[in-house]
């Protein structure tokens, strides 16, 4: 009996064990299936979300691409229209009736170009500054940097007036090449991405000239030059024109050295027309009146548009206009850089940027930096990294700006010409040919589309 009961118990225990194993296996399978279902659900949900986001991103990219394409088409259209008008204007000469027709016709297109160019009143914020010694062993004394120019690749050219040298700095601001000038170099401006023009002036030896220099593989190569019949204290370039100051006058030359006209003069004192700069569009000229503590804004024909004066910002010396149109003025004794608007008004702030006397400035759009030369002991180049509240104008807009200055010259000429401007067309042209030419130009103007 006992043996039978023991056997029954063992049998029951075995059955329980078997049932337990079977149940455990079923639970594991159930859990696996549940986990698979959960994972699949998560994956499907992720796929749905990813697909949705990808579609949204795709739509956004398409929208941006469409906007960019539209902007490019607008800029291209305005650029082409301005180019056509430029060709017509070259044929107009000083014919006031045709100038009037052309000014009416192109007014809308010029306004479109100005709208695309946008505002130029963005304020600078100083992010950092560094100092670099630019004295070299062959210098006879301390350096005095009176001009600076930055190439698109970041190389820097400076003119050392005291040592009569033009110096080339690499992107680490080390002097890698120099050229000895036969007199004092006083200013410098960019002509092409690899060529500069240097204003050379020596009152005692009566040397007044413009020297062109090319940068070739880290070397300075002097090129052509032309003589001036007056002193030269500053130089600026725009398109095919050179603007040269004499201390009392502002002159316009061609790149070949032909005097076009005298745009402005003030003989009331010395250094009334010290430095000059030109806006990206070419419709504004800026000059500094050194001892009178003034910045003057001129139209392209020399008409005075605005005057900014601030005696606390003593002796404005350096002057520069950025590619986006911001006007920067170095106060020699005030130790500040002043940002000024197109019409001569000050920017929202004008911070003091250095602890010594600022001499001159330049702007490198490639590196988004302001270069300021300072008189610091044995001479330093100080460079400020800057930022603006909004982005600079795009390169295509700047290209548009290059075209616009051709129109401002002849539209403003209707109000009167500068006191000694010289006509740029041959007054002895055959009248019959002139009549035919004028009729042809009139037909082109009247048939011009979208004006």
CSV table of C-alpha atoms in Angstrom, one decimal:
chain,number,residue,atom,x,y,z
A,1,UNK,CA,0.0,0.0,0.0
A,2,UNK,CA,2.7,2.4,1.0
A,3,UNK,CA,4.7,1.5,-2.0
A,4,UNK,CA,1.6,2.2,-4.2
A,5,UNK,CA,1.0,5.6,-2.6
A,6,UNK,CA,4.7,6.5,-3.0
A,7,UNK,CA,4.4,5.5,-6.7
A,8,UNK,CA,1.2,7.6,-7.1
A,9,UNK,CA,3.0,10.6,-5.5
A,10,UNK,CA,6.0,10.3,-7.7
A,11,UNK,CA,3.7,10.1,-10.7
A,12,UNK,CA,1.9,13.2,-9.6
A,13,UNK,CA,5.1,15.0,-9.0
A,14,UNK,CA,6.3,14.1,-12.5
A,15,UNK,CA,3.1,15.3,-14.0
A,16,UNK,CA,3.4,18.6,-12.1
A,17,UNK,CA,6.9,19.0,-13.3
A,18,UNK,CA,5.9,18.3,-16.8
A,19,UNK,CA,3.0,20.8,-16.6
A,20,UNK,CA,5.3,23.4,-15.0
A,21,UNK,CA,7.9,23.0,-17.8
A,22,UNK,CA,5.2,23.3,-20.5
A,23,UNK,CA,3.6,26.4,-18.9
A,24,UNK,CA,7.1,28.0,-18.6
A,25,UNK,CA,7.8,27.4,-22.2
A,26,UNK,CA,4.4,28.9,-23.2
A,27,UNK,CA,5.1,32.0,-21.1
A,28,UNK,CA,8.5,32.5,-22.7
A,29,UNK,CA,7.0,32.2,-26.1
A,30,UNK,CA,4.3,34.6,-25.2
A,31,UNK,CA,6.8,37.1,-23.9
A,32,UNK,CA,8.9,36.8,-27.0
A,33,UNK,CA,5.9,37.4,-29.2
A,34,UNK,CA,4.8,40.5,-27.2
A,35,UNK,CA,8.3,41.9,-27.4
A,36,UNK,CA,8.4,41.4,-31.1
A,37,UNK,CA,5.0,43.1,-31.5
A,38,UNK,CA,6.3,46.0,-29.3
A,39,UNK,CA,9.5,46.4,-31.3
A,40,UNK,CA,7.7,46.2,-34.6
A,41,UNK,CA,5.2,48.9,-33.3
A,42,UNK,CA,8.1,51.1,-32.3
A,43,UNK,CA,9.9,50.6,-35.6
A,44,UNK,CA,6.8,51.3,-37.5
A,45,UNK,CA,6.1,54.4,-35.5
A,46,UNK,CA,9.7,55.6,-36.0
A,47,UNK,CA,9.4,54.9,-39.7
A,48,UNK,CA,6.3,57.0,-39.9
A,49,UNK,CA,7.8,59.8,-37.9
A,50,UNK,CA,11.0,59.7,-39.9
A,51,UNK,CA,9.1,59.7,-43.2
A,52,UNK,CA,7.1,62.7,-42.0
A,53,UNK,CA,10.1,64.6,-41.0
A,54,UNK,CA,11.9,63.8,-44.2
A,55,UNK,CA,8.9,64.9,-46.2
A,56,UNK,CA,8.8,68.2,-44.2
A,57,UNK,CA,12.6,68.7,-44.7
A,58,UNK,CA,12.2,67.9,-48.4
A,59,UNK,CA,9.4,70.5,-48.7
A,60,UNK,CA,11.5,73.0,-46.8
A,61,UNK,CA,14.5,72.4,-49.1
A,62,UNK,CA,12.3,72.8,-52.2
A,63,UNK,CA,10.9,76.0,-50.8
A,64,UNK,CA,14.3,77.4,-50.0
A,65,UNK,CA,15.6,76.3,-53.4
A,66,UNK,CA,12.7,78.0,-55.1
A,67,UNK,CA,13.3,81.2,-53.1
A,68,UNK,CA,17.0,81.2,-53.9
A,69,UNK,CA,16.2,80.5,-57.6
A,70,UNK,CA,13.7,83.3,-57.6
A,71,UNK,CA,16.3,85.7,-56.1
A,72,UNK,CA,18.9,84.7,-58.6
A,73,UNK,CA,16.5,85.3,-61.4
A,74,UNK,CA,15.6,88.7,-60.0
A,75,UNK,CA,19.3,89.6,-59.6
A,76,UNK,CA,20.2,88.3,-63.0
A,77,UNK,CA,17.3,90.2,-64.6
A,78,UNK,CA,18.2,93.5,-62.9
A,79,UNK,CA,21.9,92.9,-63.7
A,80,UNK,CA,21.1,92.4,-67.4
A,81,UNK,CA,18.8,95.5,-67.5
A,82,UNK,CA,21.5,97.6,-65.9
A,83,UNK,CA,24.1,96.2,-68.3
A,84,UNK,CA,22.0,97.2,-71.2
A,85,UNK,CA,21.5,100.7,-69.8
A,86,UNK,CA,25.2,100.9,-69.2
A,87,UNK,CA,25.9,100.2,-72.9
A,88,UNK,CA,23.3,102.9,-73.8
A,89,UNK,CA,24.7,105.4,-71.4
A,90,UNK,CA,28.2,105.1,-72.9
A,91,UNK,CA,26.7,106.4,-76.1
A,92,UNK,CA,24.7,109.3,-74.6
A,93,UNK,CA,27.6,111.6,-73.7
A,94,UNK,CA,26.4,115.0,-72.5
A,95,UNK,CA,23.1,115.1,-74.4
A,96,UNK,CA,20.7,116.3,-71.7
A,97,UNK,CA,17.5,115.2,-73.4
A,98,UNK,CA,18.6,111.7,-73.8
A,99,UNK,CA,19.9,111.8,-70.2
A,100,UNK,CA,16.4,112.8,-69.1
A,101,UNK,CA,14.8,109.9,-71.0
A,102,UNK,CA,17.3,107.4,-69.7
A,103,UNK,CA,16.9,108.6,-66.1
A,104,UNK,CA,13.1,108.2,-66.3
A,105,UNK,CA,13.4,104.8,-67.9
A,106,UNK,CA,15.9,103.3,-65.5
A,107,UNK,CA,14.6,104.8,-62.3
A,108,UNK,CA,12.5,101.8,-61.5
A,109,UNK,CA,15.3,99.3,-62.3
A,110,UNK,CA,17.8,101.2,-60.1
A,111,UNK,CA,15.2,101.2,-57.3
A,112,UNK,CA,14.9,97.4,-57.8
A,113,UNK,CA,18.7,97.1,-57.5
A,114,UNK,CA,18.8,99.2,-54.4
A,115,UNK,CA,16.1,97.1,-52.8
A,116,UNK,CA,18.1,93.9,-53.6
A,117,UNK,CA,21.2,95.5,-52.1
A,118,UNK,CA,19.4,96.2,-48.8
A,119,UNK,CA,20.4,98.4,-46.0
A,120,UNK,CA,24.0,99.2,-45.0
A,121,UNK,CA,23.4,100.4,-41.4
A,122,UNK,CA,24.3,97.1,-39.6
A,123,UNK,CA,26.4,97.9,-36.6
A,124,UNK,CA,29.7,96.3,-35.8
A,125,UNK,CA,30.5,94.4,-32.6
A,126,UNK,CA,34.1,93.8,-31.7
A,127,UNK,CA,34.8,90.2,-31.0
A,128,UNK,CA,38.6,90.1,-30.6
A,129,UNK,CA,41.8,92.0,-31.4
A,130,UNK,CA,45.4,91.1,-32.0
A,131,UNK,CA,48.7,93.1,-32.4
A,132,UNK,CA,51.4,92.3,-34.9
A,133,UNK,CA,54.9,93.9,-35.2
A,134,UNK,CA,55.6,94.9,-38.8
A,135,UNK,CA,59.1,96.4,-38.4
A,136,UNK,CA,61.8,94.7,-40.5
A,137,UNK,CA,65.7,94.9,-40.1
A,138,UNK,CA,66.1,97.2,-43.1
A,139,UNK,CA,63.8,99.9,-41.6
A,140,UNK,CA,65.8,103.0,-40.7
A,141,UNK,CA,63.5,104.0,-37.9
A,142,UNK,CA,60.1,103.4,-36.4
A,143,UNK,CA,57.3,102.6,-38.8
A,144,UNK,CA,54.4,105.0,-39.5
A,145,UNK,CA,51.7,103.1,-41.4
A,146,UNK,CA,49.5,105.5,-43.3
A,147,UNK,CA,47.6,103.1,-45.5
A,148,UNK,CA,46.4,99.5,-45.5
A,149,UNK,CA,44.8,97.2,-48.1
A,150,UNK,CA,43.6,93.6,-47.7
A,151,UNK,CA,43.6,91.2,-50.6
A,152,UNK,CA,40.7,88.7,-51.0
A,153,UNK,CA,42.9,85.8,-50.0
A,154,UNK,CA,43.7,87.5,-46.6
A,155,UNK,CA,47.2,88.9,-47.4
A,156,UNK,CA,47.7,92.4,-46.2
A,157,UNK,CA,49.6,95.3,-47.8
A,158,UNK,CA,50.6,98.3,-45.7
A,159,UNK,CA,52.5,101.5,-46.6
A,160,UNK,CA,55.2,102.6,-44.2
A,161,UNK,CA,55.6,106.3,-44.8
A,162,UNK,CA,58.6,106.9,-42.6
A,163,UNK,CA,60.6,104.0,-44.0
A,164,UNK,CA,59.4,104.6,-47.5
A,165,UNK,CA,58.3,101.0,-48.0
A,166,UNK,CA,55.3,99.0,-49.1
A,167,UNK,CA,55.1,95.8,-47.1
A,168,UNK,CA,53.3,92.5,-47.8
A,169,UNK,CA,52.0,90.5,-44.9
A,170,UNK,CA,50.9,86.9,-45.1
A,171,UNK,CA,47.8,85.5,-43.4
A,172,UNK,CA,49.8,85.1,-40.2
A,173,UNK,CA,50.6,88.9,-40.4
A,174,UNK,CA,54.3,88.3,-41.0
A,175,UNK,CA,56.2,90.6,-43.4
A,176,UNK,CA,57.1,88.3,-46.3
A,177,UNK,CA,58.0,90.9,-48.9
A,178,UNK,CA,58.6,94.6,-49.3
A,179,UNK,CA,59.3,97.2,-52.0
A,180,UNK,CA,61.3,100.4,-51.5
A,181,UNK,CA,59.6,103.5,-52.7
A,182,UNK,CA,61.5,106.5,-54.1
A,183,UNK,CA,59.4,108.8,-51.9
A,184,UNK,CA,56.9,108.7,-49.1
A,185,UNK,CA,54.0,106.3,-49.8
A,186,UNK,CA,50.9,107.8,-48.1
A,187,UNK,CA,47.9,105.6,-49.1
A,188,UNK,CA,46.9,102.5,-51.0
A,189,UNK,CA,43.8,101.0,-52.6
A,190,UNK,CA,42.8,97.7,-54.2
A,191,UNK,CA,42.5,97.7,-58.0
A,192,UNK,CA,42.1,93.9,-58.7
A,193,UNK,CA,42.4,90.9,-56.5
A,194,UNK,CA,46.2,91.0,-57.0
A,195,UNK,CA,46.9,94.6,-57.9
A,196,UNK,CA,47.0,97.8,-55.8
A,197,UNK,CA,47.6,101.5,-56.4
A,198,UNK,CA,49.9,103.4,-54.1
A,199,UNK,CA,49.8,107.2,-53.7
A,200,UNK,CA,53.3,108.5,-53.4
A,201,UNK,CA,53.9,112.0,-52.2
A,202,UNK,CA,57.0,114.0,-51.2
A,203,UNK,CA,56.5,117.8,-50.8
A,204,UNK,CA,60.2,118.6,-50.6
A,205,UNK,CA,61.3,116.6,-53.7
A,206,UNK,CA,58.1,117.4,-55.5
A,207,UNK,CA,57.4,113.8,-56.2
A,208,UNK,CA,53.6,113.2,-56.7
A,209,UNK,CA,52.7,109.9,-58.4
A,210,UNK,CA,50.5,106.8,-58.4
A,211,UNK,CA,52.4,103.6,-58.5
A,212,UNK,CA,50.7,100.3,-59.4
A,213,UNK,CA,52.1,97.1,-57.7
A,214,UNK,CA,51.1,93.5,-58.3
A,215,UNK,CA,51.3,90.7,-55.8
A,216,UNK,CA,52.7,87.6,-57.5
A,217,UNK,CA,53.5,84.4,-55.5
A,218,UNK,CA,54.2,86.3,-52.3
A,219,UNK,CA,56.3,89.0,-54.0
A,220,UNK,CA,55.7,92.6,-54.7
A,221,UNK,CA,56.2,93.5,-58.4
A,222,UNK,CA,56.1,97.2,-59.3
A,223,UNK,CA,54.3,98.0,-62.5
A,224,UNK,CA,53.2,101.1,-64.4
A,225,UNK,CA,52.9,104.5,-62.7
A,226,UNK,CA,51.8,108.0,-63.7
A,227,UNK,CA,52.8,111.5,-62.4
A,228,UNK,CA,50.4,114.0,-60.8
A,229,UNK,CA,50.5,117.7,-61.1
A,230,UNK,CA,49.5,118.2,-57.5
A,231,UNK,CA,50.1,116.8,-54.0
A,232,UNK,CA,48.4,113.5,-53.2
A,233,UNK,CA,47.3,112.5,-49.7
A,234,UNK,CA,44.7,109.8,-50.3
A,235,UNK,CA,43.5,107.4,-53.0
A,236,UNK,CA,40.4,105.3,-53.7
A,237,UNK,CA,39.2,103.1,-56.6
A,238,UNK,CA,35.9,102.3,-58.0
A,239,UNK,CA,35.3,100.4,-61.3
A,240,UNK,CA,37.4,102.3,-63.9
A,241,UNK,CA,38.0,105.4,-61.8
A,242,UNK,CA,40.7,106.6,-59.4
A,243,UNK,CA,39.9,109.2,-56.8
A,244,UNK,CA,42.9,111.2,-55.5
A,245,UNK,CA,43.0,113.8,-52.8
A,246,UNK,CA,45.6,116.6,-52.7
A,247,UNK,CA,44.9,118.0,-49.2
A,248,UNK,CA,42.6,120.6,-50.6
A,249,UNK,CA,41.0,119.0,-53.7
A,250,UNK,CA,39.5,115.8,-54.8
A,251,UNK,CA,40.3,114.7,-58.3
A,252,UNK,CA,39.0,111.9,-60.6
A,253,UNK,CA,41.4,110.0,-62.9
A,254,UNK,CA,41.2,107.1,-65.2
A,255,UNK,CA,43.3,104.0,-64.5
A,256,UNK,CA,45.7,105.2,-67.3
A,257,UNK,CA,46.4,108.4,-65.5
A,258,UNK,CA,44.1,110.8,-67.5
A,259,UNK,CA,42.7,113.6,-65.4
A,260,UNK,CA,38.9,113.6,-65.8
A,261,UNK,CA,37.9,116.4,-63.5
A,262,UNK,CA,38.3,118.1,-60.2
A,263,UNK,CA,35.3,117.1,-58.2
A,264,UNK,CA,35.7,119.2,-55.0
A,265,UNK,CA,37.9,121.7,-53.4
A,266,UNK,CA,38.3,123.6,-50.1
A,267,UNK,CA,41.2,126.0,-49.9
A,268,UNK,CA,40.3,127.5,-46.6
A,269,UNK,CA,43.0,125.6,-44.7
A,270,UNK,CA,45.4,122.7,-45.0
A,271,UNK,CA,44.2,119.1,-45.1
A,272,UNK,CA,40.6,120.1,-45.7
A,273,UNK,CA,40.5,117.1,-48.2
A,274,UNK,CA,42.8,114.5,-46.6
A,275,UNK,CA,41.5,111.0,-47.3
A,276,UNK,CA,38.8,109.7,-49.6
A,277,UNK,CA,36.6,106.6,-50.0
A,278,UNK,CA,33.8,105.5,-52.3
A,279,UNK,CA,30.6,103.6,-51.6
A,280,UNK,CA,30.1,100.1,-53.2
A,281,UNK,CA,27.5,101.5,-55.6
A,282,UNK,CA,29.7,104.5,-56.6
A,283,UNK,CA,27.1,107.1,-55.9
A,284,UNK,CA,28.6,108.4,-52.7
A,285,UNK,CA,32.1,109.8,-52.1
A,286,UNK,CA,33.5,110.4,-48.6
A,287,UNK,CA,36.3,112.8,-47.7
A,288,UNK,CA,37.9,113.7,-44.3
A,289,UNK,CA,38.7,117.3,-43.3
A,290,UNK,CA,41.5,116.6,-40.9
A,291,UNK,CA,41.9,119.7,-38.7
A,292,UNK,CA,38.3,120.7,-39.1
A,293,UNK,CA,37.1,117.4,-37.6
A,294,UNK,CA,34.6,116.7,-40.4
A,295,UNK,CA,33.5,113.9,-42.7
A,296,UNK,CA,31.9,115.1,-45.9
A,297,UNK,CA,29.6,113.1,-48.1
A,298,UNK,CA,29.6,114.0,-51.8
A,299,UNK,CA,27.5,112.9,-54.7
A,300,UNK,CA,29.4,111.3,-57.6
A,301,UNK,CA,29.6,114.7,-59.4
A,302,UNK,CA,31.1,116.4,-56.3
A,303,UNK,CA,28.0,117.9,-54.9
A,304,UNK,CA,28.1,118.2,-51.1
A,305,UNK,CA,25.3,116.1,-49.7
A,306,UNK,CA,26.0,115.9,-46.0
A,307,UNK,CA,28.6,117.0,-43.3
A,308,UNK,CA,29.3,115.2,-40.1
A,309,UNK,CA,31.3,117.0,-37.5
A,310,UNK,CA,32.3,115.9,-34.0
A,311,UNK,CA,35.1,117.8,-32.3
A,312,UNK,CA,35.3,115.1,-29.6
A,313,UNK,CA,36.4,112.6,-32.3
A,314,UNK,CA,39.5,114.6,-33.1
A,315,UNK,CA,41.3,114.6,-36.4
A,316,UNK,CA,39.6,112.0,-38.6
A,317,UNK,CA,42.5,110.3,-40.5
A,318,UNK,CA,41.7,106.7,-41.6
A,319,UNK,CA,38.6,106.3,-43.8
A,320,UNK,CA,37.1,103.1,-45.3
A,321,UNK,CA,33.8,101.8,-46.7
A,322,UNK,CA,33.0,98.1,-46.4
A,323,UNK,CA,31.5,96.0,-49.2
A,324,UNK,CA,28.1,96.4,-47.6
A,325,UNK,CA,28.4,100.2,-47.3
A,326,UNK,CA,29.4,100.8,-43.7
A,327,UNK,CA,31.5,103.9,-43.3
A,328,UNK,CA,34.4,103.6,-40.8
A,329,UNK,CA,36.4,106.6,-39.7
A,330,UNK,CA,39.5,106.5,-37.5
A,331,UNK,CA,39.9,109.4,-35.1
A,332,UNK,CA,43.6,110.0,-34.7
A,333,UNK,CA,43.6,111.7,-31.3
A,334,UNK,CA,40.2,110.4,-30.0
A,335,UNK,CA,41.5,106.8,-30.3
A,336,UNK,CA,38.1,105.6,-31.7
A,337,UNK,CA,36.7,104.1,-34.8
A,338,UNK,CA,33.5,105.8,-35.7
A,339,UNK,CA,30.8,104.0,-37.8
A,340,UNK,CA,28.9,106.5,-39.8
A,341,UNK,CA,25.8,106.1,-42.0
A,342,UNK,CA,25.5,106.8,-45.7
A,343,UNK,CA,24.2,110.4,-45.1
A,344,UNK,CA,26.7,111.2,-42.4
A,345,UNK,CA,24.7,110.2,-39.4
A,346,UNK,CA,26.4,108.1,-36.7
A,347,UNK,CA,25.7,104.5,-36.1
A,348,UNK,CA,23.9,103.4,-32.9
A,349,UNK,CA,27.3,103.1,-31.2
A,350,UNK,CA,30.9,104.1,-31.8
A,351,UNK,CA,33.1,102.1,-29.5
A,352,UNK,CA,36.7,102.9,-28.6
A,353,UNK,CA,38.6,100.1,-30.2
A,354,UNK,CA,42.2,100.6,-29.2
A,355,UNK,CA,44.5,102.3,-26.7
A,356,UNK,CA,46.7,104.2,-29.1
A,357,UNK,CA,46.3,106.4,-32.1
A,358,UNK,CA,44.4,104.9,-35.0
A,359,UNK,CA,45.8,105.8,-38.4
A,360,UNK,CA,43.9,103.9,-41.1
A,361,UNK,CA,41.5,101.0,-41.7
A,362,UNK,CA,40.7,98.4,-44.2
A,363,UNK,CA,38.1,95.6,-44.4
A,364,UNK,CA,38.5,92.0,-45.4
A,365,UNK,CA,35.1,90.5,-46.3
A,366,UNK,CA,36.7,87.1,-46.7
A,367,UNK,CA,37.8,87.0,-43.1
A,368,UNK,CA,35.0,89.3,-41.7
A,369,UNK,CA,37.6,91.5,-40.0
A,370,UNK,CA,38.5,95.1,-39.7
A,371,UNK,CA,42.2,95.9,-40.0
A,372,UNK,CA,43.3,99.0,-38.1
A,373,UNK,CA,46.9,100.4,-38.2
A,374,UNK,CA,48.0,101.9,-34.9
A,375,UNK,CA,51.0,103.9,-33.8
A,376,UNK,CA,52.2,101.7,-31.0
A,377,UNK,CA,55.9,102.0,-30.1
A,378,UNK,CA,57.9,100.4,-32.8
A,379,UNK,CA,54.7,100.1,-34.7
A,380,UNK,CA,52.0,97.4,-34.7
A,381,UNK,CA,49.3,96.3,-37.0
A,382,UNK,CA,46.2,95.7,-34.9
A,383,UNK,CA,43.4,93.6,-36.3
A,384,UNK,CA,39.8,93.4,-35.0
A,385,UNK,CA,37.5,90.5,-35.6
A,386,UNK,CA,34.0,91.8,-35.9
A,387,UNK,CA,30.4,90.7,-36.4
A,388,UNK,CA,27.3,92.5,-37.5
A,389,UNK,CA,23.6,92.2,-36.6
A,390,UNK,CA,22.9,91.0,-40.1
A,391,UNK,CA,24.8,89.5,-43.0
A,392,UNK,CA,26.8,91.4,-45.5
A,393,UNK,CA,25.3,91.8,-49.0
A,394,UNK,CA,25.8,88.8,-51.2
A,395,UNK,CA,28.4,88.8,-54.0
A,396,UNK,CA,25.7,89.0,-56.7
A,397,UNK,CA,24.3,92.1,-55.1
A,398,UNK,CA,27.7,93.7,-54.9
A,399,UNK,CA,28.1,92.9,-58.6
A,400,UNK,CA,24.9,94.7,-59.2
A,401,UNK,CA,26.2,97.6,-57.2
A,402,UNK,CA,29.2,97.8,-59.6
A,403,UNK,CA,26.8,98.7,-62.4
A,404,UNK,CA,24.7,101.3,-60.7
A,405,UNK,CA,27.4,104.0,-60.4
A,406,UNK,CA,27.3,104.6,-64.1
A,407,UNK,CA,23.8,105.9,-63.9
A,408,UNK,CA,24.1,108.2,-60.9
A,409,UNK,CA,26.7,110.2,-62.8
A,410,UNK,CA,24.5,111.3,-65.6
A,411,UNK,CA,21.2,111.5,-63.6
A,412,UNK,CA,22.8,114.0,-61.2
A,413,UNK,CA,24.4,115.9,-64.1
A,414,UNK,CA,20.9,117.3,-64.9
A,415,UNK,CA,21.2,119.3,-61.7
A,416,UNK,CA,24.4,121.0,-62.7
A,417,UNK,CA,28.0,119.9,-63.4
A,418,UNK,CA,31.0,120.5,-61.1
A,419,UNK,CA,32.7,123.9,-61.5
A,420,UNK,CA,35.6,122.7,-63.7
A,421,UNK,CA,34.4,119.3,-65.0
A,422,UNK,CA,35.7,118.5,-68.4
A,423,UNK,CA,33.3,117.0,-71.0
A,424,UNK,CA,34.1,113.4,-71.7
A,425,UNK,CA,32.8,113.3,-75.3
A,426,UNK,CA,34.2,114.8,-78.4
A,427,UNK,CA,32.5,118.2,-79.0
A,428,UNK,CA,33.7,118.3,-82.6
A,429,UNK,CA,31.8,115.2,-83.7
A,430,UNK,CA,29.9,115.5,-86.9
A,431,UNK,CA,26.4,116.8,-86.2
A,432,UNK,CA,24.8,114.6,-88.8
A,433,UNK,CA,26.3,111.5,-87.2
A,434,UNK,CA,25.3,112.8,-83.8
A,435,UNK,CA,21.7,113.1,-84.9
A,436,UNK,CA,21.7,109.6,-86.2
A,437,UNK,CA,23.3,108.3,-83.0
A,438,UNK,CA,20.8,110.2,-80.8
A,439,UNK,CA,17.9,108.9,-82.8
A,440,UNK,CA,19.2,105.3,-82.5
A,441,UNK,CA,19.7,105.7,-78.7
A,442,UNK,CA,16.3,107.2,-78.3
A,443,UNK,CA,14.8,104.3,-80.1
A,444,UNK,CA,16.7,101.9,-77.8
A,445,UNK,CA,15.5,103.7,-74.7
A,446,UNK,CA,11.9,103.9,-75.8
A,447,UNK,CA,11.8,100.3,-76.8
A,448,UNK,CA,13.5,99.0,-73.6
A,449,UNK,CA,11.3,96.4,-72.0
A,450,UNK,CA,9.8,96.4,-68.5
A,451,UNK,CA,10.6,100.1,-67.8
